[in-house]
Short mmCIF file of C-alpha atoms (C1' of nucleotides) in Angstrom, two decimals:
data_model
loop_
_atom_site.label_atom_id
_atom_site.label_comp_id
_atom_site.label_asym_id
_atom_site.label_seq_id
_atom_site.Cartn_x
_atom_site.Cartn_y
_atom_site.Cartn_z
CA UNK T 33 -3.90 3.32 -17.74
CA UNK T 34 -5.20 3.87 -21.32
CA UNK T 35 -7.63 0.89 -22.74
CA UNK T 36 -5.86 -0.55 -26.34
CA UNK T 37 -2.26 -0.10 -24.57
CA UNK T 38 -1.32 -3.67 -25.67
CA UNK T 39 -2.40 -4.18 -29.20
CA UNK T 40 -1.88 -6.98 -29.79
CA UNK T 41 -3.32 -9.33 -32.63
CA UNK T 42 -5.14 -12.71 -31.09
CA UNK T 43 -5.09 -14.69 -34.35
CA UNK T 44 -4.61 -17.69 -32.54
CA UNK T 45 -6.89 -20.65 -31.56
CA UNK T 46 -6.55 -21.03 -28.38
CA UNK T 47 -7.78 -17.59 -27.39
CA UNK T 48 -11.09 -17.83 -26.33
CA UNK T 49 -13.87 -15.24 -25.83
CA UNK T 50 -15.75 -15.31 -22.30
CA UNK T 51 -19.07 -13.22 -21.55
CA UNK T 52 -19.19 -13.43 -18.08
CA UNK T 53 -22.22 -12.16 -15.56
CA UNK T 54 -21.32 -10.37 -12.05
CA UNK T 55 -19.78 -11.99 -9.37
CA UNK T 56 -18.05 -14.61 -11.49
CA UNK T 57 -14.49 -15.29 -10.49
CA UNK T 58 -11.78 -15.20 -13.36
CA UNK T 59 -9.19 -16.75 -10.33
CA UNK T 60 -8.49 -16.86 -6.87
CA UNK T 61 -5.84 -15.91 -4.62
CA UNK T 62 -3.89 -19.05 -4.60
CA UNK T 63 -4.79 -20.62 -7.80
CA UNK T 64 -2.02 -21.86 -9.83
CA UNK T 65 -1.69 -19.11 -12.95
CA UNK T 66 -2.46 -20.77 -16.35
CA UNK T 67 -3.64 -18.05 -18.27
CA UNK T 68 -3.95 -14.26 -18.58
CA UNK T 69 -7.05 -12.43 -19.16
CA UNK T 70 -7.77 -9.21 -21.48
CA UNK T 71 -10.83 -6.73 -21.13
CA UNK T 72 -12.93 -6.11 -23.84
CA UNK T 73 -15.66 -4.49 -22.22
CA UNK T 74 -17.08 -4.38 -18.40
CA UNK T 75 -14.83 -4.48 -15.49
CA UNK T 76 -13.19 -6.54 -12.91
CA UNK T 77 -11.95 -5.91 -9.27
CA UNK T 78 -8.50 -7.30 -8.18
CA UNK T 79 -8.43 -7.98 -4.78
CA UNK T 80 -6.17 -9.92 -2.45
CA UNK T 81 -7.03 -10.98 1.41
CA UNK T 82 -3.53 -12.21 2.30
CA UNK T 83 -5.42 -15.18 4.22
CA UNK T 84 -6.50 -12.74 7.59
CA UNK T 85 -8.84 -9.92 7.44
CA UNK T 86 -11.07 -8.28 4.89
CA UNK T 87 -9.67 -8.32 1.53
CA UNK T 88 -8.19 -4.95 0.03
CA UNK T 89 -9.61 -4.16 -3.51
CA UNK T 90 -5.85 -3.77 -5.11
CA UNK T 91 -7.25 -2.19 -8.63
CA UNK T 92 -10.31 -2.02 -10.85
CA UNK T 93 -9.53 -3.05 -14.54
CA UNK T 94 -11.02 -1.62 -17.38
CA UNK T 95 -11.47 -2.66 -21.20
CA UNK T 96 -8.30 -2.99 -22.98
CA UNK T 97 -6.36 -3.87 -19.89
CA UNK T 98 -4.87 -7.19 -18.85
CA UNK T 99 -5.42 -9.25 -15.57
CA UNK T 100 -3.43 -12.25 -14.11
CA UNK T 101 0.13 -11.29 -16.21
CA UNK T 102 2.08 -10.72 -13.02
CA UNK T 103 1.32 -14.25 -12.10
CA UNK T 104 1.65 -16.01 -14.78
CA UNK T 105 5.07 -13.92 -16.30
CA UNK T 106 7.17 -14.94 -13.05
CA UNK T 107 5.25 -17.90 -13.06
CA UNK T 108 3.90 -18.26 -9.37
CA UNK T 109 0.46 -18.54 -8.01
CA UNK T 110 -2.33 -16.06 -8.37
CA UNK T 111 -1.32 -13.49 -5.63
CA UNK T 112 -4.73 -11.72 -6.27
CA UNK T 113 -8.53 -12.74 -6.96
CA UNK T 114 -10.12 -11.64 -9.78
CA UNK T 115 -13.98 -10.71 -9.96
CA UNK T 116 -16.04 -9.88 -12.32
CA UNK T 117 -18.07 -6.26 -11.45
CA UNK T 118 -20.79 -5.32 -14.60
CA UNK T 119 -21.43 -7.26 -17.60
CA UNK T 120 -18.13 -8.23 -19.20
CA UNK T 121 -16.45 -9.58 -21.97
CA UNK T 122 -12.99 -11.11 -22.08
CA UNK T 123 -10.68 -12.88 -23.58
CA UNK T 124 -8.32 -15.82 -22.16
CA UNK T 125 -5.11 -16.48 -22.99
CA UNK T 126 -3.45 -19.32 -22.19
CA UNK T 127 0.15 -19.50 -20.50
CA UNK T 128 1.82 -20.58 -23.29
CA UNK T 129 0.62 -18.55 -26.02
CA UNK T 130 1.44 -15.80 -23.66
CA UNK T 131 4.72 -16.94 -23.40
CA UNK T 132 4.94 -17.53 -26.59
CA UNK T 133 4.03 -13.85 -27.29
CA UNK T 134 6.94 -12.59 -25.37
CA UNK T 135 9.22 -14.57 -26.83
CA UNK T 136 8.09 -14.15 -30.84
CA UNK T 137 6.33 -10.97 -30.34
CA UNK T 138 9.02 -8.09 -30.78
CA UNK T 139 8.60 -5.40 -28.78
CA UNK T 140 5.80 -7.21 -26.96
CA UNK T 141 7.91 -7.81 -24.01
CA UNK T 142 8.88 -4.10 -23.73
CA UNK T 143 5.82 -2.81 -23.77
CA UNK T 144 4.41 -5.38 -21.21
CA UNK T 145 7.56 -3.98 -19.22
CA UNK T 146 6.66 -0.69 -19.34
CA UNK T 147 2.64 -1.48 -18.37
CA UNK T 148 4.29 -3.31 -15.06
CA UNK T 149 6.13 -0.30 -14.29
CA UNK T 150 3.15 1.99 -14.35
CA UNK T 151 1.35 -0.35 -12.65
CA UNK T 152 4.63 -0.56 -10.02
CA UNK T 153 3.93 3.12 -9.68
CA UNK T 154 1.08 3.54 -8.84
CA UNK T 155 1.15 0.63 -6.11
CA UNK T 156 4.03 2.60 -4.57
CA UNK T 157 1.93 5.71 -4.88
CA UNK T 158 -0.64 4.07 -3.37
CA UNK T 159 0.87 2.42 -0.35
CA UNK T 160 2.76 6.17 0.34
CA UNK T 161 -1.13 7.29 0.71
CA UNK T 162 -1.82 4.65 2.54
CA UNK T 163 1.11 5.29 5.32
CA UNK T 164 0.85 8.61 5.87
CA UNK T 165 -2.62 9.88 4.89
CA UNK T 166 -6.09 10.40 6.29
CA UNK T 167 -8.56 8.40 4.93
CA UNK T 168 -10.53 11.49 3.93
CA UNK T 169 -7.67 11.85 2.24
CA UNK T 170 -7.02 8.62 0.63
CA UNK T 171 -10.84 9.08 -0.26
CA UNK T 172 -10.30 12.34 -2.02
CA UNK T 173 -7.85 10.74 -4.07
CA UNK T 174 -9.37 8.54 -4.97
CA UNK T 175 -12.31 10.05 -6.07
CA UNK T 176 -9.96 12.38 -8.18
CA UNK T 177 -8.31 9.20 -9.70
CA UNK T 178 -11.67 8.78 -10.64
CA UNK T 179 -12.57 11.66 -12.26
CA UNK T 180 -9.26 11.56 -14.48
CA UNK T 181 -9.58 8.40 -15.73
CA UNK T 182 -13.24 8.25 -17.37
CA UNK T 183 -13.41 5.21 -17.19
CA UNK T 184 -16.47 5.06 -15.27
CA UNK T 185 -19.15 6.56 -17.63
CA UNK T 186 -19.39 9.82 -16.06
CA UNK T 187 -22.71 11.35 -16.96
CA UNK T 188 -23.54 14.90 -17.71
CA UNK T 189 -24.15 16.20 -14.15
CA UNK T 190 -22.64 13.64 -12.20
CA UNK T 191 -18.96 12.70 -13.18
CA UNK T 192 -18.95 10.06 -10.78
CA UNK T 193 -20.93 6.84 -11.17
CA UNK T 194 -19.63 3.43 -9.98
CA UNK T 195 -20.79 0.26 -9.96
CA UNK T 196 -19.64 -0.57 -6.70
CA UNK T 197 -21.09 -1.09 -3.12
CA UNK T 198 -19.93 1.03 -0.64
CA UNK T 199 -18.34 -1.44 1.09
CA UNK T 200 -16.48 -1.99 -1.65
CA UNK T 201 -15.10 1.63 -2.28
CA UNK T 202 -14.31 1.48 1.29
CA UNK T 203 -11.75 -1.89 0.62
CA UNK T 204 -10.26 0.51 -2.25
CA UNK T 205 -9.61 3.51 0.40
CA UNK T 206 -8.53 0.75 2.79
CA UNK T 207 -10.80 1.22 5.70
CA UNK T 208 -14.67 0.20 6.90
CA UNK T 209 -17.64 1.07 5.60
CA UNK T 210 -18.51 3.10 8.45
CA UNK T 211 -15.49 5.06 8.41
CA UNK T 212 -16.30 5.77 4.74
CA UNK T 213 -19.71 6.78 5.49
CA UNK T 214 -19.03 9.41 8.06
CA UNK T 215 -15.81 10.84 5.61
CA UNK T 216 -18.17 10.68 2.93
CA UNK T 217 -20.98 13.13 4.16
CA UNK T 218 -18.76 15.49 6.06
CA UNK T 219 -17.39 16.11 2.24
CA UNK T 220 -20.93 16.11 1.33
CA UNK T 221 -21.98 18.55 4.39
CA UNK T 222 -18.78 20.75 3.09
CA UNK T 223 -20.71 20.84 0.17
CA UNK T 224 -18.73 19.18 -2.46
CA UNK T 225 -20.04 15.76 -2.78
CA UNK T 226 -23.75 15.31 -3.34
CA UNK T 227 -24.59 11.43 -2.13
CA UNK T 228 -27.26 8.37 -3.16
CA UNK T 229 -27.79 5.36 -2.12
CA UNK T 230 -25.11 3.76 -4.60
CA UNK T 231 -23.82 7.02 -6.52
CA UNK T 232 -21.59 9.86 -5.30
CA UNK T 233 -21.85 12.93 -7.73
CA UNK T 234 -19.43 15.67 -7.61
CA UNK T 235 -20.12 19.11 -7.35
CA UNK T 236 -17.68 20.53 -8.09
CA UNK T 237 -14.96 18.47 -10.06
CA UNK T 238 -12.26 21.21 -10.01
CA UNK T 239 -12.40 21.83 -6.31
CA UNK T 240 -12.04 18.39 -6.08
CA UNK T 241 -9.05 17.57 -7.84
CA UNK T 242 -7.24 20.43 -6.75
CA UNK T 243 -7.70 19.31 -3.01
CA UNK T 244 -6.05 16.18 -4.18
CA UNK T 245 -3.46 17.87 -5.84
CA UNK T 246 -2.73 20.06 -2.65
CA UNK T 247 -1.95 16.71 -0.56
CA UNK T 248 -0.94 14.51 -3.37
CA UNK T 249 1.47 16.99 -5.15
CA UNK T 250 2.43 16.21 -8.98
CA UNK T 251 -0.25 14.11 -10.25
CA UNK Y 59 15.74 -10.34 -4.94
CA UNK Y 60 18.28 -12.24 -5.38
CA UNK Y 61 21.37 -10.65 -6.70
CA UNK Y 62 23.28 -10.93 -9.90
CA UNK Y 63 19.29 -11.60 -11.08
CA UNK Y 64 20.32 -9.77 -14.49
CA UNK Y 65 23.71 -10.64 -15.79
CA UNK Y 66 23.76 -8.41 -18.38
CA UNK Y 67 27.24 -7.90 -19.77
CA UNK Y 68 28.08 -4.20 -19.89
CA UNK Y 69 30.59 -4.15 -22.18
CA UNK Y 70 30.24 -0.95 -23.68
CA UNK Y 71 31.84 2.87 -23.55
CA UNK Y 72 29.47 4.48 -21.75
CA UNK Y 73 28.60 2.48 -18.74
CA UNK Y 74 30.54 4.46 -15.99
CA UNK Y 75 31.24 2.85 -12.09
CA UNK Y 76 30.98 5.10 -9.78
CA UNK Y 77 32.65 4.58 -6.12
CA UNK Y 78 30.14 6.46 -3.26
CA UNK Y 79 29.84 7.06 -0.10
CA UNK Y 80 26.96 7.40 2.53
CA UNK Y 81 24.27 9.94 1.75
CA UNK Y 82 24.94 10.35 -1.63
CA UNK Y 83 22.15 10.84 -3.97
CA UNK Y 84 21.97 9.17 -7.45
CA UNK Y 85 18.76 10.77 -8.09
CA UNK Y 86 16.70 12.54 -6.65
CA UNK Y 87 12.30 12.23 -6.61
CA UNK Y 88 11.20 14.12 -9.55
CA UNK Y 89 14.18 14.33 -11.53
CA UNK Y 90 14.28 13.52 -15.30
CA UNK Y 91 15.04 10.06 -15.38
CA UNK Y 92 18.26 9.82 -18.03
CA UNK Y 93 19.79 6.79 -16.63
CA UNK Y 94 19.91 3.17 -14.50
CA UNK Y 95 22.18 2.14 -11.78
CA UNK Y 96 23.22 -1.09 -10.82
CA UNK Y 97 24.54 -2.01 -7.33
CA UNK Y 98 27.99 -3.97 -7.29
CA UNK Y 99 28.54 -3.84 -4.04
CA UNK Y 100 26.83 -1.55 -0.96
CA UNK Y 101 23.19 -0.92 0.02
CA UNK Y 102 21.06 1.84 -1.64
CA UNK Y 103 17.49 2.81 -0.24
CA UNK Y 104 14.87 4.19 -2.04
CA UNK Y 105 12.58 6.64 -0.67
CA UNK Y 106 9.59 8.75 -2.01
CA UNK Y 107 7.96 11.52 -0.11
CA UNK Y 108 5.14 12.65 -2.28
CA UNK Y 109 5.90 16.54 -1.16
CA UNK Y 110 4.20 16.47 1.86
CA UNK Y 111 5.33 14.58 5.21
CA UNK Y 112 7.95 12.28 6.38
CA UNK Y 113 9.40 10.26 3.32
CA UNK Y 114 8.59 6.32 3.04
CA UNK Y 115 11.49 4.13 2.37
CA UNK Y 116 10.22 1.77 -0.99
CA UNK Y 117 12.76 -0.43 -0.32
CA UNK Y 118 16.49 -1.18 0.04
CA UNK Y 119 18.54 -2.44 -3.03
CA UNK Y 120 21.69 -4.58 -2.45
CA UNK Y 121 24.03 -5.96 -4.90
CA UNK Y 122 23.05 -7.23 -8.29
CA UNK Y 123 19.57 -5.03 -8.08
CA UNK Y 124 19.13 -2.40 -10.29
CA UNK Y 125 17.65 0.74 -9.68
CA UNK Y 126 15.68 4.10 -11.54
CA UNK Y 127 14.58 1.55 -14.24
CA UNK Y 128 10.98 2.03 -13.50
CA UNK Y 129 11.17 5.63 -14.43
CA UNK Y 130 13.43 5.22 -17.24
CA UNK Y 131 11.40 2.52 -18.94
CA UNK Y 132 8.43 4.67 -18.66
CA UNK Y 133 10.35 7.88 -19.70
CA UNK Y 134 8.67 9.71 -16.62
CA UNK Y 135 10.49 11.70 -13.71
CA UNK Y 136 12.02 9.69 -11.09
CA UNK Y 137 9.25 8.95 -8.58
CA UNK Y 138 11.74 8.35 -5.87
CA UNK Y 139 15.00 9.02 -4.17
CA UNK Y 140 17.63 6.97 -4.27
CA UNK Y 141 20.42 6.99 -1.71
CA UNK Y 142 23.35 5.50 -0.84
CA UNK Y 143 23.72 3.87 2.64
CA UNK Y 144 27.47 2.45 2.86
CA UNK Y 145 30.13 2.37 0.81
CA UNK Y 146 28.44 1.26 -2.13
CA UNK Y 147 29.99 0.64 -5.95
CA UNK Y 148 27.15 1.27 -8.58
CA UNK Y 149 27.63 1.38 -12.34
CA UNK Y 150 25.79 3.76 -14.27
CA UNK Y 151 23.94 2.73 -17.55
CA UNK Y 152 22.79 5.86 -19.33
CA UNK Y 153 18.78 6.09 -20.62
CA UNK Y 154 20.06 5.61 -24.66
CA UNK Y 155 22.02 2.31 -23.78
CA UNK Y 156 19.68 0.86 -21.48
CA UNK Y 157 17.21 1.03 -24.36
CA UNK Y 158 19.28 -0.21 -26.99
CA UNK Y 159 19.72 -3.14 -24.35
CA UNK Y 160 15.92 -3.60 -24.37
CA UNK Y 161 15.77 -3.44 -27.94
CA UNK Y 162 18.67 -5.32 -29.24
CA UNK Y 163 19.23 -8.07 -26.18
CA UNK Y 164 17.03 -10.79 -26.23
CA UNK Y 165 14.93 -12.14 -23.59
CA UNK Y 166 16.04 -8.79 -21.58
CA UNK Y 167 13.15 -7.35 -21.70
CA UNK Y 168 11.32 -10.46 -20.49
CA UNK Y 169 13.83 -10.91 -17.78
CA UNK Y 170 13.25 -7.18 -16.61
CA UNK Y 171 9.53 -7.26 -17.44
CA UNK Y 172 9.89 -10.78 -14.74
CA UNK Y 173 12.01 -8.76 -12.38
CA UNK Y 174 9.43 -5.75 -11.87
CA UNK Y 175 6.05 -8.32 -11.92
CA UNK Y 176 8.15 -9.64 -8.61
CA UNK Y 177 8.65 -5.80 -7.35
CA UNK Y 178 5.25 -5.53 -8.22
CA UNK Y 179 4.02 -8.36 -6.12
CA UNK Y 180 6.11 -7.53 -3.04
CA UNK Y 181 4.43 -3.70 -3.35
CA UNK Y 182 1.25 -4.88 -3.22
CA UNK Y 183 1.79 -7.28 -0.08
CA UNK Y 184 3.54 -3.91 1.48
CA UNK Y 185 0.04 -2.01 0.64
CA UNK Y 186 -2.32 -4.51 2.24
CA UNK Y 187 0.33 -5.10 5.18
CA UNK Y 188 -0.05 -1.33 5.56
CA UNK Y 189 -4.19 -1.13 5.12
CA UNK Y 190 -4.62 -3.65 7.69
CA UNK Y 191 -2.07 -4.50 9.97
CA UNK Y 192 -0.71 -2.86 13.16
CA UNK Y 193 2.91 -1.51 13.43
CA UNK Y 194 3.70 -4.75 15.54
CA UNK Y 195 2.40 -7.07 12.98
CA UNK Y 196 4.10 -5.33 10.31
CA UNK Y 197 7.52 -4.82 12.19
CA UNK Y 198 7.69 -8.40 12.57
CA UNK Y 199 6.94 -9.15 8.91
CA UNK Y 200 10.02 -6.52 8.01
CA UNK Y 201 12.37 -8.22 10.21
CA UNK Y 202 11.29 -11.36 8.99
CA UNK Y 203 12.32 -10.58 5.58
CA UNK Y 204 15.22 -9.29 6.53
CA UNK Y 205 16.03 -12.92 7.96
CA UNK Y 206 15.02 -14.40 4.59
CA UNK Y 207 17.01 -12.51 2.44
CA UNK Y 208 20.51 -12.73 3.89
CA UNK Y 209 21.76 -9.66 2.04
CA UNK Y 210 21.84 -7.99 5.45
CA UNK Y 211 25.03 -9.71 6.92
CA UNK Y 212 24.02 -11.91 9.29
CA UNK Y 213 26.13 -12.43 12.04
CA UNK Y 214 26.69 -16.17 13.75
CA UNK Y 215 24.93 -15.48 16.87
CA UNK Y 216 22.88 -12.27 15.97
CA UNK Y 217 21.07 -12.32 12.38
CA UNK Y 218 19.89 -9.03 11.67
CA UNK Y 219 22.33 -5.84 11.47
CA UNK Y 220 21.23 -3.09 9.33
CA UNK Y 221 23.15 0.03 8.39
CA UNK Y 222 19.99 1.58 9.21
CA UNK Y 223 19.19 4.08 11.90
CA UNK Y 224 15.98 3.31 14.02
CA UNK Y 225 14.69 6.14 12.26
CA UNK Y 226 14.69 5.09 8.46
CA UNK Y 227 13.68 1.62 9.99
CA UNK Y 228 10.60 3.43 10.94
CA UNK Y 229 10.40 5.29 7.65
CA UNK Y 230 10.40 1.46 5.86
CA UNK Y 231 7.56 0.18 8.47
CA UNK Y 232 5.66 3.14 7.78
CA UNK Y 233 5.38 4.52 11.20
CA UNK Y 234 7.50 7.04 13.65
CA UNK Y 235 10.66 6.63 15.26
CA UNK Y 236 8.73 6.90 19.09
CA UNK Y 237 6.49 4.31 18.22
CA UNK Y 238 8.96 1.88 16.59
CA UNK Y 239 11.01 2.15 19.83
CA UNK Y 240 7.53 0.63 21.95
CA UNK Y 241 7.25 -1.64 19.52
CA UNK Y 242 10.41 -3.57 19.71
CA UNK Y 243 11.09 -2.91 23.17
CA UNK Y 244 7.90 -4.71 24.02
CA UNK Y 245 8.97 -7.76 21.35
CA UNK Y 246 12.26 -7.58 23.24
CA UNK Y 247 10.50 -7.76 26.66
CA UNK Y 248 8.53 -10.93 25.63
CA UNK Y 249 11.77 -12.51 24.40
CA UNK Y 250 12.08 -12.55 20.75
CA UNK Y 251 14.52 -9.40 20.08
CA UNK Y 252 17.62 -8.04 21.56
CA UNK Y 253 18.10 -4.81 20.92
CA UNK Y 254 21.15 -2.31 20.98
CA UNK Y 255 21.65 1.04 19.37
CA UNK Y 256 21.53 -0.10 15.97
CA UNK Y 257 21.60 -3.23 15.75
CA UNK Y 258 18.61 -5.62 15.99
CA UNK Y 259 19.65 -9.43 17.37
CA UNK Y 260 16.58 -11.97 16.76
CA UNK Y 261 16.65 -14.30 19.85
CA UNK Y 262 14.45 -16.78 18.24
CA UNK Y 263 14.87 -16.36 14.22
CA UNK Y 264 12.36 -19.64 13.87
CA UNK Y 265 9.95 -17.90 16.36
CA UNK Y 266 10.00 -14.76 14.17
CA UNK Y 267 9.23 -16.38 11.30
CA UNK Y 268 6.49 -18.52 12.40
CA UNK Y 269 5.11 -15.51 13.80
CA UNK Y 270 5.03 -13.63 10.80
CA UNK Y 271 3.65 -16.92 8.70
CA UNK Y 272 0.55 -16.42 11.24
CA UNK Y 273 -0.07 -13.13 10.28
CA UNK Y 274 1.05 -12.71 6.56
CA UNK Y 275 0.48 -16.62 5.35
CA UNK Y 276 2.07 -17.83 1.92
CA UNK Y 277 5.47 -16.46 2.18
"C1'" DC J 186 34.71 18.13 28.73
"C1'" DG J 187 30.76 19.94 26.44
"C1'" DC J 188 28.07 19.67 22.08
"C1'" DT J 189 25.08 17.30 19.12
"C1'" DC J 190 22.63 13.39 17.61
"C1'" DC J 191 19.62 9.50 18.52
"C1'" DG J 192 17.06 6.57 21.05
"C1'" DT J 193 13.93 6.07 24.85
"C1'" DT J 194 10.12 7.13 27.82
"C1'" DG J 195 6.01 9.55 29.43
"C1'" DA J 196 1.75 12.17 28.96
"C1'" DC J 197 -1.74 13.39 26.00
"C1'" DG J 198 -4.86 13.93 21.94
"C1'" DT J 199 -7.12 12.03 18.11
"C1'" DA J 200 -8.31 9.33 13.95
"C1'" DA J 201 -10.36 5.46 13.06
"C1'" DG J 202 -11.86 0.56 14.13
"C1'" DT J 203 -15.54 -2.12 16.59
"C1'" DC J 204 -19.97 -3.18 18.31
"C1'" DA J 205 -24.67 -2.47 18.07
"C1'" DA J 206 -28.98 -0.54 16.81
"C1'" DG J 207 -31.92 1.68 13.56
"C1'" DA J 208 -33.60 3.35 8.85
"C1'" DG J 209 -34.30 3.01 3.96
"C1'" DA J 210 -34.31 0.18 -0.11
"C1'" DT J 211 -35.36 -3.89 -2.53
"C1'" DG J 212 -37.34 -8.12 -3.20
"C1'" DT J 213 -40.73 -12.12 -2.14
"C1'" DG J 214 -44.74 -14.62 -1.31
"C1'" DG J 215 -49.37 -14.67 0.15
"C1'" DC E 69 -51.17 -4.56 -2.58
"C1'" DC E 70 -49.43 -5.36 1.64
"C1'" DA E 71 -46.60 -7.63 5.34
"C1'" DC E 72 -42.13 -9.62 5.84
"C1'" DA E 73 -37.33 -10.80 5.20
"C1'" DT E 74 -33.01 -9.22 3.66
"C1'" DC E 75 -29.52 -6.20 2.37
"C1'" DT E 76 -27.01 -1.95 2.61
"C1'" DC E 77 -26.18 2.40 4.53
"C1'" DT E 78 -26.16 5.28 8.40
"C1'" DT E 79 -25.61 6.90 13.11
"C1'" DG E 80 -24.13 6.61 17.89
"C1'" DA E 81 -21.26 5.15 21.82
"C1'" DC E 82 -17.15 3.21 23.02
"C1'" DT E 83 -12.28 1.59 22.61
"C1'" DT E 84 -7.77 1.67 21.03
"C1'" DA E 85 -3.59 2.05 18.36
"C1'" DC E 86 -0.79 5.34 17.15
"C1'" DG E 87 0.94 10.08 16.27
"C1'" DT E 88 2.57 14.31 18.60
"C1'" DC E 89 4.95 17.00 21.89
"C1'" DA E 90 8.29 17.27 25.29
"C1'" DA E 91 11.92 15.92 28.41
"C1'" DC E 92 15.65 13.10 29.38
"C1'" DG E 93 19.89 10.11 28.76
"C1'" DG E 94 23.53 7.71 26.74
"C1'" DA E 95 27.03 7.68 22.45
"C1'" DG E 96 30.09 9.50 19.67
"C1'" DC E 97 32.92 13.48 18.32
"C1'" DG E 98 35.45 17.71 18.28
#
DNA sequence: CGCTCCGTTGACGTAAGTCAAGAGATGTGG
DNA sequence: CCACATCTCTTGACTTACGTCAACGGAGCG
């Protein structure tokens, strides 16, 4: 995932520009798909409930990355919901310039091909973690996933910083808070994690992401 | 899926067919991705293992479906195995041709970029099936889409016969072969199944399904 | 007729979900 | 500035689904 993937030029009119405030939802689960929406700055949580149970947070999007395509390209309902985390700006893009795009655009659809498939990969990555690992592992990962992508303004002393609830980082790993809670301070009791109330700073980065490379091998 | 989804004429040199049999590999996980299969005829499943512990079967490909394009449109390693169940008839598009497809054929790309949005969808359900249902609940959903999609011959009085051993079944529900057993030998006690060595009959296909509406609604 | 491979069943251990109570934060109004 | 309400995180006790280990039994095959 690397912001700016899709360059693509929005001379058109019927793009418009959104500032939206937390908690505002771009669409629901459900919704019929009518447009597709492109980060310019902030961030927004994908996550789908499947109608039973608590939701599972499916990905967090950063600038330069596109939500709602999968709907709208094979044309069926929303599948996910899409909130809004931080402060954000984006841009909407209605279905038929977007279809338009694919068709006029050359190259456009390739490249939107090969964003699905990493996207594709990374679900299937994710649901092999999900079968057959710990959630202290599953949290490790992610955490490491973290720490790769920088997308979350890592400060000096404390790569980790995310704008997210615990609760919330626990419908990422796929379990309860409580779960995460207890997995969380035994790593901090091991001595790699150091915790606050809403940040989780990591001692020591390289330890870290060479745990998750022990379970999760080639990444 | 639904077969013959991409009826791309292959009308050039250098797509071979190949004729195989059962446990032959077309590629194997971390392999340099250098070219696509498509099924003709035959079943191929498609496992990853991630290194460590019992593989997890992606999914099963039947005729028309291609497979390895993920990897090959992103030029990374295979992230998966793929390998052949029955006697199965594949034809092999080398990496160079399937991009001059992408590149030269129009509205292929959009078609494929379609084709893996719906891969990605189905992925997705898989991953919050697997965060937050129990082996039952997710058993039932399998054989539910086994129903749905016929590709699985269908017999008049018994529905569901897969080429599969009880043991990759419980590689594709993401659980052990022990378990699995319990599992259906309890749905079979209650009524719904019929079970013999390896073959699965559904008693009640319109039970199943409204069964696995409850749990997994929308589908 | 044995060998091997699977599927089944039982006994057991354990990771993790659930329920419930308590402890800090944070915010609000008097 | 201080109660007071609310929200989140944390901790504990309990329950349970499921994985693991091991033994057994029926199929298919040489």
């Amino acid at each position: 995932l690397d912001p700016n993937d899709l360059p693509v030029s929005w001379g058109r009119g019927s793009v418009t520009s959104l500032q939206c405030g937390p908690e505002q939802i771009l669409f629901h689960e459900g919704d019929e798909a009518n447009a597709v929406y492109c980060l310019k700055s902030g961030m927004v949580k994908l996550y789908k409930s499947g109608g039973s149970g608590d939701p599972l947070i499916i990905r967090l999007v950063g600038p330069g990355h596109l939500v709602g395509y999968r709907a709208v390209l094979t044309d069926e309902p929303f599948a996910a919901t899409a909130e809004v985390v931080g402060p954000t700006q984006v841009c909407r893009i209605p279905k038929p310039l977007f279809w338009e795009l694919l068709e006029t655009s050359r190259g456009f659809a390739t490249r939107l091909a090969r964003y699905i498939a990493t996207e594709l990969r990374i679900s299937e990555e994710q649901l092999l973690a999900q079968a057959q690992h710990t959630v202290t592992d599953r949290t490790i990962r992610l955490l490491s996933l973290f720490l790769d992508e920088g997308s979350f303004e890592p400060r000096r002393d404390a790569p980790i910083h995310l704008p997210l609830l615990r609760s919330e980082f626990a419908k990422m790993v796929g379990t309860t808070p409580e779960t995460l809670s207890r997995v969380l301070h035994r790593l901090a009791d091991s001595g790699l994690l150091t915790l606050t109330r809403r940040e989780i700073f990591v001692r020591d980065p390289e330890q870290l992401r060479a745990r998750a490379r022990r379970i999760f091998p080639r990444k």
